[in-house]
Structures are given as C-alpha cells and as structure tokens.
Amino acid sequence: MSSAHFLSLSPAGVYCAAGDFFIDPLRPVARALITHGHSDHARAGHGHVLATRETLAIMAIRLGQGFAGRIQAIDYGDKLRLGSIDVSFHPAGHVIGSAQIRMADGKTIVVASGDYKREADPTCAGFEPITCDVFITEATFGLPVFRHSRTADEIARLLASQQLFPDRAHLVGAYALGKAQRVIALLRGAGYDRPIYLHGAMEKLCAFYERQGVELGDLLPVAANDRAKLAGEIVICPPGALQDLWSRKFPDPVAAFASGWMRVRARARQRGVELPLVISDHADWDGLTQTIVETRCEKVLVTHGEADALVHWARGRGLAAEPLHLLGYGDEEADSVPAESEA
C-alpha cells in the first residue's frame, strides 16, 4: 500500500510505521487506534488503545475492563503526535463515539473513515467530511442498487403495521450497538411514547446510551413470563432472536429487521422477515460517492464491502483507486448476541 504514503498492510491490518500504530487491527498489537466499538473493529488484547471516550467505554462493556494493557481517550478534533504523525479523531456518524482518523506528516493527509453514514442520527454526532489526499473508505453498500430509503418512512411503516395488527407483537431485530438505540430514538421522534420492550442483550448498551444523554424513553425488559401478554407492543431484540424459540412465545409475532440489507428481498425471505425495514448505519452508494467527492482526495482505498464497483467509479472520475482486500471486517451481524441464553 505504498500509495497511502506512510501506511502499509500487514497481517494485522493497516499499519503506520512512522507512528508505530495500527488502525482497527485484526489481532493483538502493541498500539491500536480504534474507530468504533463494533466487534469487527474493536478487539481485545492490545497493549495500548487510543479511541474516543465512548468507544473505550463500549469496549469495556463488551470485552471487560481489562480489554487492553493501557487505554487513552481522545476527544473529537484534538491533535496528538505519534512519532512523526499528527493524529486526530473526527465524527463518523456510524454509532456513538465512532470516528474517522486523520493522519498527517506535513506532506500528506490520510483519512481512515472506519464505518460511516451520512444520514442524520439522533444518537450520535454526524459525519464531518475532511479534506485529504488519501481517503480510506468502507464499501459495505458499494453498489448503485443500494440507495437507502428515508428512515422516517421506514419507521412510519413499522408504526402503521403496529396499528394494523394490534393483536400481534412486533419484534424488531436490530444490532445491539447503535442500531437498537437509533430505532428507539427514531420511534420517539415519530411520537411513539409507549414503553418499548428490550431483549436482555440490549439492556446494557441502551443504559450506556442513556448515561451519555441520549433520551430513549420508557424501556422495559422482556420477562420470560410476560411475553404472551405483549400483544400490540414493540420489542427490540438481536436479529438472531427472530428465528429462535425465544420469539415463539409472543402473540403471533411480526418479525421485522432493521438493516440496509433489507433492500435485498431475498435476504428478508431467507431470514423469515415479514416486515423488512431499510435502516442502515452505513453509507449507501450515493453517500459513499458524495463523501469521496467532498474529501477532495486524489486517492481512494477501499477496505471492505463491494470494493470493485467503488474503485471503478473512482477511476472513472480520474482518481487513483484500489481495493485493500482486508479480511475480518464486515457487517455488524457478528454483534448479534444469540438468544438461546436469554429467558
């Protein structure tokens, strides 16, 4: 990856020798800069972790207090010198605490975006385009077919279904970090003020969001002996719980799933999803291409997802572009806690 100037690829991922650090490394390293708390980016066992305060707290919740030898928090916009590299973190709009990492050596500016989205989200700081020479982007939804629906319209569909089927519980599959809290906040923004019920896997992170000042309203845990009584209610659960025995004790449940992948109807059918909700925490095709233009970069590197299509688009605009072929990153489905252990 010589075209990224002071960055290179290693078995552990993207490495900066001039600053002696890795970005979202795939295995334990001496110094890791972490963009956000999803499990495909934030792993345990590093000697020293630099991340936003929220990301460090999320890692402690999910991985345990001793997830790293040493931790260091950095605020958005603060600059830190690592070796000969100036490093700063900037909002990525993905989940609470998520960050792009800006790196500069006085000659070249490189921005590693991590995962990001461009749509407004009431639960986290919005994405900020950063002018750079080299932009490292994801491409989870890097095909022109992926143009996400308006989130407000998807929430309206959920509420319309709830009104149409008042005798059925609505189970909304959503990833535990970011998506669950966003769906809840969007429901509140749409005027839904009834209690929202939570699968046990959602409780700790929802409580964390509330401690950070994100208002989620009245949230109640799903008790094992109460499931049959939740007709007409909305329940937020891990996607895996939709097809588990846990879900069958609700009254005639409507299985909904909030994900950008619900644009692909075959995926919805495979999962037995009756109400697919196209709500994504990743940029769609228009968001990806818009962002590349706004960075004014001359070089685009694509870490994961549909890299080839985005590389082709960038080259068509006269930009240098190449895929990085990094394995180990992807959809946050890995964060879907199995429901078998939940009552």
Coordinates of C-alpha atoms in Angstrom, one line a residue:
M1 CA 0.0 0.0 0.0
S2 CA 2.8 2.4 -0.9
S3 CA 0.3 4.7 -2.5
A4 CA -1.0 5.5 1.0
H5 CA 2.4 7.1 1.7
F6 CA 3.1 6.3 5.4
L7 CA 0.7 3.4 5.7
S8 CA 1.2 -0.2 4.8
L9 CA -0.6 -3.5 5.0
S10 CA 0.3 -6.3 7.4
P11 CA -1.3 -9.5 8.6
A12 CA -2.8 -7.5 11.5
G13 CA -4.2 -4.8 9.2
V14 CA -3.3 -1.2 8.3
Y15 CA 0.0 -0.1 9.9
C16 CA 1.7 3.2 10.3
A17 CA 5.4 2.7 10.8
A18 CA 6.1 6.4 11.2
G19 CA 3.8 6.5 14.2
D20 CA 4.1 2.8 15.2
F21 CA 0.4 2.1 15.4
F22 CA -2.3 0.0 13.7
I23 CA -5.8 1.1 12.8
D24 CA -8.6 -1.3 13.9
P25 CA -6.1 -4.3 13.9
L26 CA -7.4 -7.8 13.4
R27 CA -5.1 -9.3 16.1
P28 CA -3.4 -8.1 19.3
V29 CA -0.8 -5.4 18.6
A30 CA 1.3 -3.0 20.7
R31 CA -0.6 0.1 19.8
A32 CA -4.1 0.3 18.3
L33 CA -6.2 3.2 17.2
I34 CA -9.8 2.1 17.2
T35 CA -12.5 3.8 15.1
H36 CA -15.6 2.4 16.9
G37 CA -16.9 -0.3 19.2
H38 CA -18.3 -2.9 16.8
S39 CA -16.7 -6.3 17.3
D40 CA -15.2 -6.5 13.8
H41 CA -13.2 -3.3 14.5
A42 CA -12.6 -3.3 18.3
R43 CA -10.9 -6.4 19.7
A44 CA -9.3 -7.3 23.0
G45 CA -5.6 -7.9 23.8
H46 CA -3.9 -4.8 22.5
G47 CA -1.1 -3.3 24.6
H48 CA -2.3 0.3 24.2
V49 CA -5.6 1.5 22.8
L50 CA -6.4 5.1 21.6
A51 CA -10.0 5.8 20.9
T52 CA -12.8 8.2 21.9
R53 CA -14.1 8.1 25.4
E54 CA -17.4 6.5 24.3
T55 CA -15.6 3.8 22.3
L56 CA -13.4 2.9 25.2
A57 CA -16.4 2.6 27.5
I58 CA -18.2 0.4 24.9
M59 CA -15.1 -1.9 24.7
A60 CA -15.1 -2.2 28.4
I61 CA -18.8 -3.1 28.5
R62 CA -18.4 -5.7 25.8
L63 CA -14.9 -7.1 26.4
G64 CA -14.4 -6.5 30.1
Q65 CA -12.4 -3.9 32.0
G66 CA -9.0 -5.5 31.2
F67 CA -9.5 -5.5 27.4
A68 CA -6.2 -3.7 26.9
G69 CA -2.9 -3.1 28.8
R70 CA -3.4 0.7 28.7
I71 CA -6.2 2.9 27.3
Q72 CA -6.1 6.6 26.2
A73 CA -9.1 8.7 25.4
I74 CA -9.1 11.4 22.7
D75 CA -11.8 14.0 22.0
Y76 CA -13.0 14.9 18.5
G77 CA -10.7 17.4 17.0
D78 CA -7.9 17.1 19.5
K79 CA -4.4 16.6 17.9
L80 CA -1.9 14.0 19.1
R81 CA 1.7 13.5 17.9
L82 CA 2.6 9.8 17.4
G83 CA 6.2 9.5 16.2
S84 CA 6.3 11.9 13.1
I85 CA 2.5 11.7 12.5
D86 CA -0.1 14.1 13.7
V87 CA -3.3 12.2 14.6
S88 CA -6.8 13.5 15.2
F89 CA -10.3 11.8 15.5
H90 CA -13.4 13.2 13.8
P91 CA -17.1 12.2 13.8
A92 CA -18.0 9.3 11.5
G93 CA -21.8 9.3 12.2
H94 CA -21.8 5.4 12.5
V95 CA -22.6 4.8 16.2
I96 CA -21.9 6.8 19.4
G97 CA -18.2 7.6 19.7
S98 CA -17.4 6.4 16.1
A99 CA -14.5 8.3 14.5
Q100 CA -12.6 8.9 11.3
I101 CA -8.9 9.1 11.9
R102 CA -6.9 11.9 10.3
M103 CA -3.2 11.3 9.9
A104 CA -0.7 13.9 8.6
D105 CA 3.1 14.0 8.2
G106 CA 3.4 17.6 7.0
K107 CA 3.2 16.5 3.3
T108 CA 0.3 14.1 3.0
I109 CA -3.0 13.9 4.8
V110 CA -4.6 10.4 5.0
V111 CA -8.1 9.8 6.5
A112 CA -9.3 6.4 7.5
S113 CA -13.0 6.6 7.8
G114 CA -13.8 3.3 9.6
D115 CA -17.5 2.7 9.1
Y116 CA -19.7 5.7 8.5
K117 CA -23.1 7.0 7.3
R118 CA -24.3 10.4 6.0
E119 CA -27.9 10.3 7.3
A120 CA -28.7 12.2 10.5
D121 CA -28.8 10.1 13.6
P122 CA -30.2 11.4 16.9
T123 CA -28.0 9.1 18.9
C124 CA -24.5 10.1 17.7
A125 CA -22.5 13.0 16.2
G126 CA -22.9 13.5 12.4
F127 CA -20.3 12.7 9.9
E128 CA -17.8 15.5 9.1
P129 CA -16.1 15.5 5.7
I130 CA -12.4 16.0 6.0
T131 CA -10.2 17.3 3.1
C132 CA -7.4 14.9 2.5
D133 CA -5.0 13.5 -0.1
V134 CA -5.9 9.8 0.5
F135 CA -9.3 8.6 1.7
I136 CA -9.7 5.1 3.1
T137 CA -13.3 4.1 2.8
E138 CA -15.6 1.2 3.5
A139 CA -17.9 0.0 0.8
T140 CA -20.4 -2.2 2.7
F141 CA -23.2 -1.0 0.3
G142 CA -20.9 0.0 -2.5
L143 CA -23.2 -0.9 -5.4
P144 CA -25.6 1.5 -7.2
V145 CA -28.6 -0.7 -6.3
F146 CA -28.1 0.3 -2.6
R147 CA -29.9 3.5 -2.2
H148 CA -31.4 3.5 1.3
S149 CA -35.0 4.6 2.0
R150 CA -35.8 7.6 4.1
T151 CA -35.5 6.4 7.7
A152 CA -38.7 8.3 8.7
D153 CA -40.6 6.4 6.0
E154 CA -39.4 3.0 7.4
I155 CA -40.3 4.0 11.0
A156 CA -43.8 5.1 9.6
R157 CA -44.2 1.6 8.1
L158 CA -43.4 0.0 11.4
L159 CA -45.9 2.1 13.3
A160 CA -48.6 1.6 10.6
S161 CA -48.1 -2.2 10.9
Q162 CA -48.5 -2.0 14.7
Q163 CA -51.7 -0.1 14.3
L164 CA -53.0 -2.5 11.6
F165 CA -52.2 -5.6 13.8
P166 CA -52.9 -4.6 17.4
D167 CA -53.1 -8.2 18.5
R168 CA -49.6 -9.0 17.3
A169 CA -46.3 -8.3 19.0
H170 CA -43.8 -6.5 16.7
L171 CA -40.3 -7.9 17.2
V172 CA -37.7 -5.6 15.6
G173 CA -34.3 -7.3 15.0
A174 CA -31.5 -4.7 15.4
Y175 CA -27.8 -4.9 16.2
A176 CA -27.2 -4.3 19.9
L177 CA -24.7 -1.4 19.4
G178 CA -26.0 1.6 17.5
K179 CA -29.0 0.2 15.5
A180 CA -31.1 -0.7 18.5
Q181 CA -30.7 2.7 20.1
R182 CA -31.2 4.5 16.8
V183 CA -34.5 2.7 16.1
I184 CA -35.8 3.5 19.6
A185 CA -34.8 7.2 19.3
L186 CA -36.5 7.4 15.8
L187 CA -39.7 5.9 17.3
R188 CA -39.6 8.5 20.0
G189 CA -39.0 11.2 17.4
A190 CA -42.1 10.0 15.5
G191 CA -44.2 10.5 18.6
Y192 CA -44.3 6.9 19.9
D193 CA -44.4 7.3 23.7
R194 CA -45.5 3.8 24.9
P195 CA -43.0 1.6 26.6
I196 CA -40.6 -0.2 24.3
Y197 CA -39.5 -3.7 25.4
L198 CA -35.9 -4.9 25.3
H199 CA -34.4 -8.3 24.9
G200 CA -31.8 -8.9 27.6
A201 CA -28.9 -8.5 25.1
M202 CA -29.9 -4.8 24.6
E203 CA -30.1 -3.6 28.1
K204 CA -26.5 -2.7 29.0
L205 CA -25.8 -0.7 25.8
C206 CA -29.2 1.1 26.0
A207 CA -28.4 2.1 29.6
F208 CA -25.0 3.3 28.4
Y209 CA -26.5 5.5 25.7
E210 CA -28.9 7.0 28.3
R211 CA -25.9 7.8 30.6
Q212 CA -24.4 9.7 27.6
G213 CA -27.5 11.9 27.4
V214 CA -29.4 10.0 24.6
E215 CA -33.0 10.0 25.6
L216 CA -34.7 6.7 24.8
G217 CA -37.9 7.0 26.9
D218 CA -39.6 4.2 28.9
L219 CA -37.7 0.9 28.3
L220 CA -38.8 -2.3 29.9
P221 CA -37.0 -5.7 30.0
V222 CA -38.9 -8.6 28.5
A223 CA -39.7 -11.0 31.3
A224 CA -40.0 -14.7 30.4
N225 CA -43.5 -15.0 31.8
D226 CA -44.7 -11.8 30.2
R227 CA -44.1 -12.5 26.5
A228 CA -47.6 -13.8 25.9
K229 CA -49.0 -10.5 27.2
L230 CA -47.2 -8.2 24.8
A231 CA -49.8 -8.1 22.0
G232 CA -49.5 -4.8 20.2
E233 CA -46.2 -3.9 21.7
I234 CA -42.8 -3.2 20.1
V235 CA -39.9 -5.3 21.2
I236 CA -36.2 -4.7 20.2
C237 CA -34.1 -7.8 20.0
P238 CA -31.0 -9.2 18.3
P239 CA -31.6 -10.3 14.7
G240 CA -30.8 -13.9 15.7
A241 CA -33.6 -13.9 18.2
L242 CA -36.2 -13.5 15.4
Q243 CA -35.9 -17.2 14.5
D244 CA -35.2 -18.5 17.9
L245 CA -37.5 -20.3 20.3
W246 CA -37.4 -17.1 22.4
S247 CA -39.6 -15.3 19.7
R248 CA -42.3 -18.0 19.5
K249 CA -43.7 -17.2 22.9
F250 CA -45.0 -13.8 21.8
P251 CA -48.6 -13.5 20.5
D252 CA -48.5 -14.1 16.7
P253 CA -45.2 -12.0 16.3
V254 CA -44.4 -9.8 13.3
A255 CA -40.8 -10.3 12.5
A256 CA -39.1 -7.0 11.5
F257 CA -35.4 -6.5 10.8
A258 CA -33.8 -3.0 10.6
S259 CA -30.8 -3.3 8.2
G260 CA -29.6 -1.9 5.0
W261 CA -29.5 -5.5 3.7
M262 CA -33.3 -5.5 3.8
R263 CA -33.1 -3.7 0.4
V264 CA -32.3 -7.3 -0.8
R265 CA -35.7 -9.0 -0.6
A266 CA -34.1 -12.4 -0.9
R267 CA -32.3 -11.8 2.4
A268 CA -35.5 -10.9 4.1
R269 CA -37.2 -14.1 2.8
Q270 CA -34.2 -16.2 3.9
R271 CA -34.5 -14.8 7.4
G272 CA -38.3 -15.2 7.6
V273 CA -38.7 -11.4 7.9
E274 CA -42.2 -10.3 7.4
L275 CA -41.5 -6.5 7.8
P276 CA -38.1 -5.6 6.3
L277 CA -37.0 -2.1 7.4
V278 CA -34.3 -0.5 5.3
I279 CA -32.5 1.3 8.1
S280 CA -28.7 1.3 7.8
D281 CA -25.8 2.7 9.8
H282 CA -23.6 2.6 6.7
A283 CA -23.5 5.0 3.8
D284 CA -25.4 3.9 0.7
W285 CA -24.0 4.3 -2.9
D286 CA -24.9 7.9 -3.1
G287 CA -23.4 8.6 0.4
L288 CA -20.2 6.8 -0.5
T289 CA -19.7 8.7 -3.7
Q290 CA -20.7 12.0 -2.2
T291 CA -18.2 11.6 0.6
I292 CA -15.3 10.8 -1.8
V293 CA -16.1 14.0 -3.8
E294 CA -16.3 16.1 -0.6
T295 CA -13.0 15.0 0.7
R296 CA -11.3 16.3 -2.5
C297 CA -8.9 13.3 -2.3
E298 CA -6.7 12.2 -5.1
K299 CA -6.5 8.6 -4.0
V300 CA -9.2 6.2 -2.7
L301 CA -8.5 3.0 -0.9
V302 CA -11.4 0.6 -0.2
T303 CA -11.1 -1.6 2.9
H304 CA -14.1 -4.0 2.6
G305 CA -17.5 -4.5 1.1
E306 CA -18.2 -4.0 -2.7
A307 CA -14.8 -2.6 -3.4
D308 CA -14.6 -3.2 -7.1
A309 CA -17.6 -1.1 -8.0
L310 CA -16.5 1.8 -5.9
V311 CA -12.9 1.6 -7.3
H312 CA -14.3 1.5 -10.9
W313 CA -16.4 4.6 -10.1
A314 CA -13.5 6.5 -8.6
R315 CA -11.2 5.7 -11.5
G316 CA -13.9 6.9 -13.9
R317 CA -13.6 10.3 -12.2
G318 CA -9.9 10.4 -12.7
L319 CA -8.9 9.4 -9.1
A320 CA -6.3 6.8 -8.3
A321 CA -8.2 4.0 -6.5
E322 CA -7.6 0.4 -5.4
P323 CA -9.1 -2.2 -3.1
L324 CA -7.2 -3.2 0.0
H325 CA -8.6 -6.8 0.3
L326 CA -8.7 -6.7 4.0
L327 CA -10.4 -9.7 5.6
G328 CA -12.0 -9.6 9.0
Y329 CA -14.3 -6.5 8.7
G330 CA -17.9 -6.6 7.6
D331 CA -21.4 -6.3 8.7
E332 CA -22.1 -5.9 12.4
E333 CA -24.1 -9.1 12.4
A334 CA -21.3 -10.6 14.5
D335 CA -22.7 -8.3 17.2
S336 CA -26.0 -10.1 17.2
V337 CA -26.0 -11.9 20.5
P338 CA -27.5 -15.4 20.3
A339 CA -30.9 -15.5 22.0
E340 CA -30.6 -19.1 23.3
S341 CA -29.1 -17.9 26.6
E342 CA -31.9 -15.3 27.2
A343 CA -35.1 -16.0 29.0

